[in-house]
Amino acid sequence: MEFCQDETAKDTTPSVTPDSLNTLESEYQCRYAAKGRVRCTRRVVDGTLYCITHRPLSGERVKCVHCKQMIKEGGMKRHLAHCSFAIADTPSYNRKGCNIIPLELDSIHRGISISRNPASTEDALRARLVDLYNQFVACELGSDPGLECPDTQYTHSTKHREQERALVECMSNKGLVGIPATGVKDSKHTYFLDFGAGKGSLSKAIGLSGRVDLDRAAFVCVERAAYKHKAENTSQMKAYRARVDIADVYLPELLRCVENKLGLGLGLGGEGGTDVVGVGKHLCGGATDLALVAMSTLCNSSSNNGSNNGSSSVELSSPPVRARGICIATCCHSNCTWGSCVARPWLSRTGQITADDFRLITHWCGMFAPSGHKPFTTTGLANEKAEPGKADLGRMCKRLIDFGRLHYVRSFLGLNGSLESYVAVSVSPENAALVAWR
């Protein structure tokens, strides 16, 4: 057998061993190593010992002062337009603390230690809360029939869809949504303000419910965080997202910006005027109070003369923009603060509740985490001598705060209102909604 090459010829290809391979890789590996961490695994840039991220700052790349990323010098303007850490120009509707109710200096809440609170003080406060509940709240809620647990099993996504459907149903029952049954389009233009919108799923549920004339409606999502895959972008709704804290948003100016910048064509103050409906699903803690104060800027001046925030009705044009109603599902009462709570006037005047008492009440609100979703009834609280359990005590404190908010809506906003149990407790333990209408 003949061979093309001499069998005795030696192979001149260098052998590759594990040690030489590691040496070869280390030569092209970035030299940067953070303290207490492994070495960077990226390849070095030609002519340097570091990768494109860790190489020394040069004229070609500069560091963003907001997110500390290395950006090409010519692309900084484009980067700042998408940088989530960049401080954007403050819009005209962002007015710092405009929705925070002033707190008197003699009522500043300094906080207390729950463990050091005397037991006698807790017992006396609990007895006062039971009396307050039986006198005002029990007759408002009745037997709370919506808390019965059905046999339906819900997943995480179906729970949210069921809550959104139920909130739309509550709004429809009070006339906040719905095209007239006669088939004639309503002459009112409507803005739906979604406070704490998140991804905007509630706005989408309202728009796709078939009860809103999308030609005469627009949705404004008020959310301070940035989200991807926004729900309002997946439908044909007219939507605008305002990235601002609820404590800082001035609604009359926000509506002007929505109309002027986007040109939605709703015509603020057009024929028949413009209505505004405030909505929110699981608006956490004091955000509900801030949203109610923000809505007060769109109510009649006669209803705002006695409000604590000193706001007055603002007419954008004639006919004016006014608050048509509110539908907010409350949540996380344990995060409420005495300084921002709109229920403070009613609690302090009717129940003689102080700042320290309110701190204890919010602590008790956190006790309501029923295992197995035990339904709550008012029968256990009808007897003044009966001592409520932890879950019942927590729900009672939540409803007292909600009733104080309802009193604010009726007294200072000039709206009719009620507390609704919009879903079963098996769907969500936080199943109370504050609904107001004209």
XYZ file of C-alpha atoms in Angstrom:
438
model
C 0.000 0.000 0.000
C 1.391 3.363 -1.014
C 1.118 6.544 1.044
C 1.066 10.119 -0.225
C 3.398 11.190 2.537
C 6.349 9.618 4.163
C 5.302 7.732 7.270
C 8.428 8.904 9.008
C 7.535 12.633 8.539
C 6.849 14.387 11.833
C 3.698 16.467 12.490
C 4.676 20.124 12.929
C 1.259 21.225 14.411
C 1.756 22.367 18.002
C -0.053 20.215 20.542
C -2.812 21.850 22.569
C -2.803 20.900 26.237
C -5.229 22.055 28.981
C -2.541 24.277 30.467
C -1.753 25.978 27.176
C -5.469 26.417 26.431
C -5.997 28.164 29.772
C -3.006 30.376 29.093
C -4.353 31.265 25.648
C -7.778 32.129 27.078
C -6.320 34.221 29.893
C -4.420 36.342 27.388
C -7.694 37.359 25.715
C -9.709 37.605 28.929
C -10.485 40.941 30.555
C -8.179 41.736 33.486
C -10.948 43.384 35.515
C -11.894 41.621 38.741
C -14.150 43.180 41.354
C -13.174 42.861 44.997
C -14.312 39.496 46.325
C -15.650 38.387 42.928
C -14.498 36.348 39.967
C -12.657 37.813 37.036
C -14.577 39.279 34.091
C -15.003 36.657 31.353
C -15.332 39.030 28.396
C -12.735 39.316 25.644
C -10.334 42.209 25.689
C -10.467 45.046 23.173
C -7.588 45.139 20.718
C -4.649 47.044 22.139
C -5.928 47.005 25.741
C -6.093 44.602 28.655
C -9.805 45.171 29.367
C -13.123 44.519 27.695
C -15.286 47.216 26.141
C -17.098 47.765 29.437
C -14.149 47.897 31.838
C -11.506 49.557 29.699
C -10.297 52.978 30.921
C -12.433 55.947 29.961
C -11.408 57.427 26.643
C -12.714 60.007 24.271
C -14.765 57.381 22.430
C -16.970 56.311 25.352
C -18.299 58.270 28.318
C -20.084 57.234 31.476
C -23.770 58.057 31.938
C -24.129 60.102 35.114
C -27.489 58.449 35.881
C -27.011 54.697 35.298
C -23.151 54.611 35.213
C -23.086 52.725 31.897
C -20.344 53.287 29.314
C -21.960 54.943 26.316
C -20.530 56.082 23.001
C -19.947 59.795 23.108
C -22.145 60.443 20.090
C -24.979 58.256 21.367
C -25.508 59.864 24.765
C -28.573 61.816 23.642
C -30.226 58.667 22.344
C -29.327 56.791 25.519
C -30.832 59.443 27.800
C -34.148 59.151 25.971
C -34.428 55.521 27.150
C -32.390 55.563 30.369
C -34.717 54.606 33.235
C -32.466 56.405 35.737
C -32.294 59.689 33.838
C -34.052 62.635 35.418
C -36.450 63.808 32.730
C -37.818 67.303 32.485
C -40.507 67.773 35.113
C -43.878 68.110 33.367
C -46.170 70.970 34.235
C -48.643 68.646 35.975
C -45.970 67.372 38.370
C -46.296 69.632 41.404
C -44.439 68.346 44.406
C -46.755 67.356 47.256
C -49.840 69.081 45.864
C -52.120 66.237 47.033
C -50.744 65.887 50.565
C -53.072 67.216 53.256
C -51.232 69.606 55.622
C -50.691 68.131 59.067
C -50.845 70.333 62.148
C -47.605 70.540 64.084
C -49.245 69.402 67.306
C -50.470 66.199 65.594
C -47.221 65.007 64.051
C -47.025 61.233 64.314
C -43.679 60.227 65.779
C -44.378 56.502 65.996
C -44.710 54.245 69.007
C -43.518 50.830 70.026
C -46.346 48.344 69.767
C -44.764 45.951 72.253
C -44.612 48.669 74.935
C -48.232 49.717 74.568
C -50.078 48.915 77.806
C -52.673 46.180 77.506
C -55.262 48.401 79.148
C -54.766 51.014 76.426
C -55.240 48.412 73.697
C -58.383 47.050 75.333
C -59.873 50.527 75.666
C -59.090 51.339 72.028
C -60.532 48.028 70.874
C -63.764 48.730 72.757
C -63.992 52.200 71.184
C -63.485 50.739 67.704
C -66.221 48.155 68.241
C -68.651 50.886 69.320
C -67.649 53.027 66.349
C -68.089 50.122 63.956
C -71.489 49.089 65.280
C -72.768 52.668 65.223
C -71.662 53.693 61.723
C -70.090 50.984 59.595
C -72.258 47.935 60.328
C -75.392 49.603 58.986
C -73.466 50.693 55.884
C -72.145 47.222 55.020
C -75.064 45.094 56.240
C -74.343 41.378 56.301
C -71.625 41.661 53.649
C -73.080 38.950 51.355
C -70.307 39.260 48.794
C -67.865 37.449 51.047
C -69.374 34.019 50.581
C -66.865 31.574 49.137
C -67.941 29.873 45.884
C -66.636 26.502 44.749
C -64.897 27.991 41.702
C -61.140 27.520 41.666
C -59.217 30.561 40.419
C -55.700 30.837 39.078
C -53.544 33.926 39.444
C -54.573 35.356 36.068
C -58.258 34.477 36.350
C -58.424 36.130 39.776
C -57.302 39.440 38.305
C -59.690 39.149 35.376
C -62.569 38.395 37.725
C -61.735 41.433 39.863
C -61.550 43.703 36.813
C -64.881 42.378 35.528
C -66.494 42.927 38.940
C -65.186 46.495 39.198
C -66.570 47.318 35.757
C -69.896 45.875 36.899
C -69.866 48.110 39.990
C -69.179 51.129 37.806
C -71.983 50.189 35.463
C -74.467 49.841 38.334
C -73.723 53.423 39.404
C -73.824 54.877 35.896
C -70.095 55.532 35.585
C -69.767 53.505 32.366
C -72.172 52.370 29.702
C -73.588 53.666 26.431
C -77.199 54.863 26.721
C -79.740 52.095 26.091
C -81.529 54.233 23.483
C -78.580 53.854 21.130
C -77.949 57.611 21.068
C -74.355 58.431 21.911
C -73.792 60.368 25.102
C -72.699 63.977 24.493
C -70.312 63.753 27.437
C -66.638 63.263 26.812
C -65.111 61.025 29.487
C -61.601 60.687 30.820
C -60.831 57.569 32.870
C -57.975 58.255 35.295
C -56.386 54.940 36.309
C -54.453 55.644 39.521
C -51.609 53.233 40.217
C -52.291 51.693 36.822
C -49.356 49.282 36.713
C -49.506 47.716 33.254
C -52.949 49.223 32.645
C -55.018 46.037 32.794
C -57.988 47.767 34.469
C -58.101 50.464 31.784
C -58.046 47.770 29.132
C -60.855 45.877 30.870
C -62.999 49.038 30.936
C -62.277 49.858 27.300
C -63.030 46.342 26.037
C -66.117 45.832 28.185
C -68.385 47.171 25.456
C -69.937 49.687 27.866
C -67.773 52.646 26.880
C -67.978 54.682 23.700
C -64.309 54.631 22.701
C -64.842 57.520 20.301
C -65.660 59.792 23.241
C -63.417 58.298 25.913
C -59.719 58.390 26.757
C -57.693 56.581 29.389
C -54.966 58.261 31.416
C -52.725 55.854 33.365
C -51.052 57.523 36.348
C -48.105 55.380 37.414
C -44.720 56.369 38.830
C -42.912 53.172 37.753
C -41.921 52.110 34.243
C -43.473 48.969 32.785
C -42.997 46.955 29.628
C -45.811 45.317 27.654
C -48.411 47.901 28.646
C -51.951 46.606 28.297
C -53.417 49.823 26.912
C -51.103 49.605 23.893
C -52.614 46.297 22.775
C -56.049 47.762 22.030
C -57.508 50.603 19.985
C -58.107 52.838 22.995
C -56.980 56.436 23.208
C -54.496 56.227 26.066
C -51.827 58.351 27.684
C -49.416 57.295 30.417
C -48.268 59.876 32.979
C -45.204 58.722 34.878
C -45.696 60.674 38.084
C -46.407 60.003 41.736
C -50.051 60.353 42.768
C -48.954 62.739 45.535
C -47.570 65.139 42.913
C -50.073 64.980 40.042
C -52.261 68.039 39.428
C -55.208 66.701 37.452
C -56.445 69.891 35.701
C -53.000 70.484 34.233
C -52.621 66.795 33.375
C -55.842 66.887 31.353
C -54.586 69.970 29.517
C -51.356 68.180 28.606
C -53.203 65.094 27.419
C -55.428 67.182 25.183
C -52.715 69.476 23.831
C -49.810 67.085 23.333
C -51.630 64.020 22.035
C -54.514 65.758 20.321
C -57.051 63.138 21.320
C -59.821 65.296 19.935
C -62.085 64.904 22.954
C -62.477 68.644 23.238
C -62.098 69.663 26.868
C -65.178 71.608 27.756
C -66.821 70.810 24.430
C -70.523 70.324 23.879
C -71.988 68.883 27.051
C -68.758 69.252 28.996
C -66.195 66.653 29.992
C -66.488 64.106 32.804
C -63.656 62.446 34.697
C -63.935 59.038 36.376
C -61.202 57.976 38.796
C -60.527 54.240 38.999
C -57.980 52.018 40.675
C -57.490 48.335 41.482
C -55.716 47.503 44.739
C -54.499 51.049 45.263
C -52.018 50.438 48.039
C -52.251 52.171 51.422
C -52.165 55.939 51.382
C -52.273 56.062 47.578
C -56.070 55.808 47.842
C -56.133 58.910 50.044
C -53.875 60.804 47.641
C -56.103 59.854 44.708
C -59.205 61.146 46.519
C -57.496 64.459 47.255
C -56.388 64.688 43.614
C -59.982 64.150 42.456
C -61.129 66.993 44.733
C -59.583 69.493 42.291
C -62.267 68.508 39.774
C -65.246 68.788 42.121
C -67.514 71.765 42.743
C -66.022 74.647 44.686
C -68.958 74.572 47.088
C -67.920 71.082 48.116
C -64.279 72.010 48.528
C -64.642 75.046 50.782
C -64.210 72.950 53.866
C -61.583 70.552 52.620
C -58.292 70.339 54.437
C -56.155 70.512 51.354
C -57.415 73.976 50.462
C -58.012 73.063 46.840
C -60.747 74.659 44.788
C -62.626 73.789 41.668
C -60.670 74.494 38.498
C -62.654 75.097 35.337
C -60.615 74.358 32.236
C -63.233 75.948 30.020
C -66.987 76.236 29.835
C -68.709 73.806 30.337
C -66.249 72.724 33.057
C -64.439 69.465 33.610
C -65.905 67.741 36.638
C -65.537 64.516 38.571
C -68.295 62.146 37.486
C -67.447 59.404 39.944
C -64.853 57.200 41.600
C -64.355 53.435 41.805
C -61.282 52.374 43.780
C -60.546 48.954 45.259
C -58.650 49.632 48.483
C -55.696 47.599 49.661
C -52.841 47.444 52.190
C -54.410 49.516 54.967
C -51.441 48.662 57.193
C -49.345 51.038 55.041
C -51.607 54.032 55.666
C -50.134 57.004 57.513
C -51.818 59.527 59.771
C -50.477 62.443 57.771
C -51.954 61.426 54.406
C -55.172 59.708 55.531
C -58.320 61.585 54.461
C -60.252 59.666 57.124
C -58.339 61.581 59.793
C -60.985 64.310 60.356
C -63.771 61.764 60.867
C -61.684 59.443 63.030
C -60.410 62.240 65.276
C -63.741 64.026 65.622
C -66.153 61.080 65.882
C -63.964 58.366 67.348
C -61.471 60.524 69.280
C -58.653 58.704 67.475
C -55.162 60.147 67.904
C -52.013 59.641 65.866
C -50.767 56.957 68.262
C -54.141 55.203 68.129
C -54.008 55.214 64.337
C -50.564 53.617 64.414
C -52.024 50.780 66.467
C -55.033 50.504 64.149
C -52.808 50.082 61.094
C -50.868 47.433 63.006
C -54.110 45.545 63.602
C -54.999 45.876 59.922
C -52.018 43.669 59.152
C -53.537 40.879 61.233
C -56.183 40.229 58.593
C -54.572 37.400 56.646
C -57.149 34.629 56.990
C -55.906 31.145 56.244
C -58.491 29.366 54.156
C -60.258 32.672 53.436
C -62.646 32.553 56.390
C -65.687 34.732 55.609
C -66.357 37.690 57.873
C -69.772 38.629 59.263
C -70.891 41.450 61.490
C -72.742 39.142 63.881
C -69.654 38.683 66.002
C -69.369 42.446 66.456
C -73.038 43.170 67.099
C -72.603 42.393 70.769
C -70.463 45.010 72.458
C -69.205 42.456 74.992
C -67.946 40.112 72.281
C -64.236 40.396 71.626
C -63.388 39.995 67.926
C -60.656 37.613 66.815
C -57.523 38.733 65.062
C -58.915 38.339 61.548
C -62.199 40.034 62.501
C -60.331 42.813 64.294
C -58.146 43.414 61.246
C -61.108 43.579 58.875
C -62.988 45.859 61.279
C -60.062 48.317 61.310
C -59.873 48.231 57.511
C -63.566 49.027 57.155
C -63.319 51.876 59.667
C -60.597 53.500 57.569
C -62.648 52.949 54.416
C -65.728 54.463 56.045
C -63.679 57.537 56.968
C -62.730 57.822 53.307
C -66.378 57.464 52.352
C -67.219 60.300 54.749
C -64.580 62.460 53.009
C -66.132 61.695 49.612
C -69.613 62.603 50.789
C -68.675 65.688 52.817
C -65.839 67.292 50.861
C -66.296 66.013 47.298
C -70.086 66.332 47.215
C -70.608 62.835 45.765
C -72.844 59.957 46.718
C -70.884 56.945 47.853
C -70.973 53.438 49.194
C -68.675 50.572 50.175
C -69.049 47.505 47.987
C -67.791 43.936 48.385
C -67.211 43.433 44.695
C -65.800 39.872 44.693
C -65.793 36.844 46.969
C -63.054 36.578 49.542
C -61.789 33.439 47.780
C -60.919 35.639 44.800
C -59.208 38.325 46.902
C -59.281 38.969 50.677
C -58.955 42.678 49.809
C -62.414 42.789 48.258
C -63.737 46.205 49.343
C -64.316 48.942 46.772
C -65.114 52.596 47.364
C -67.675 53.670 44.756
C -68.852 57.286 44.382
C -71.171 58.858 41.839
C -73.214 62.004 41.200
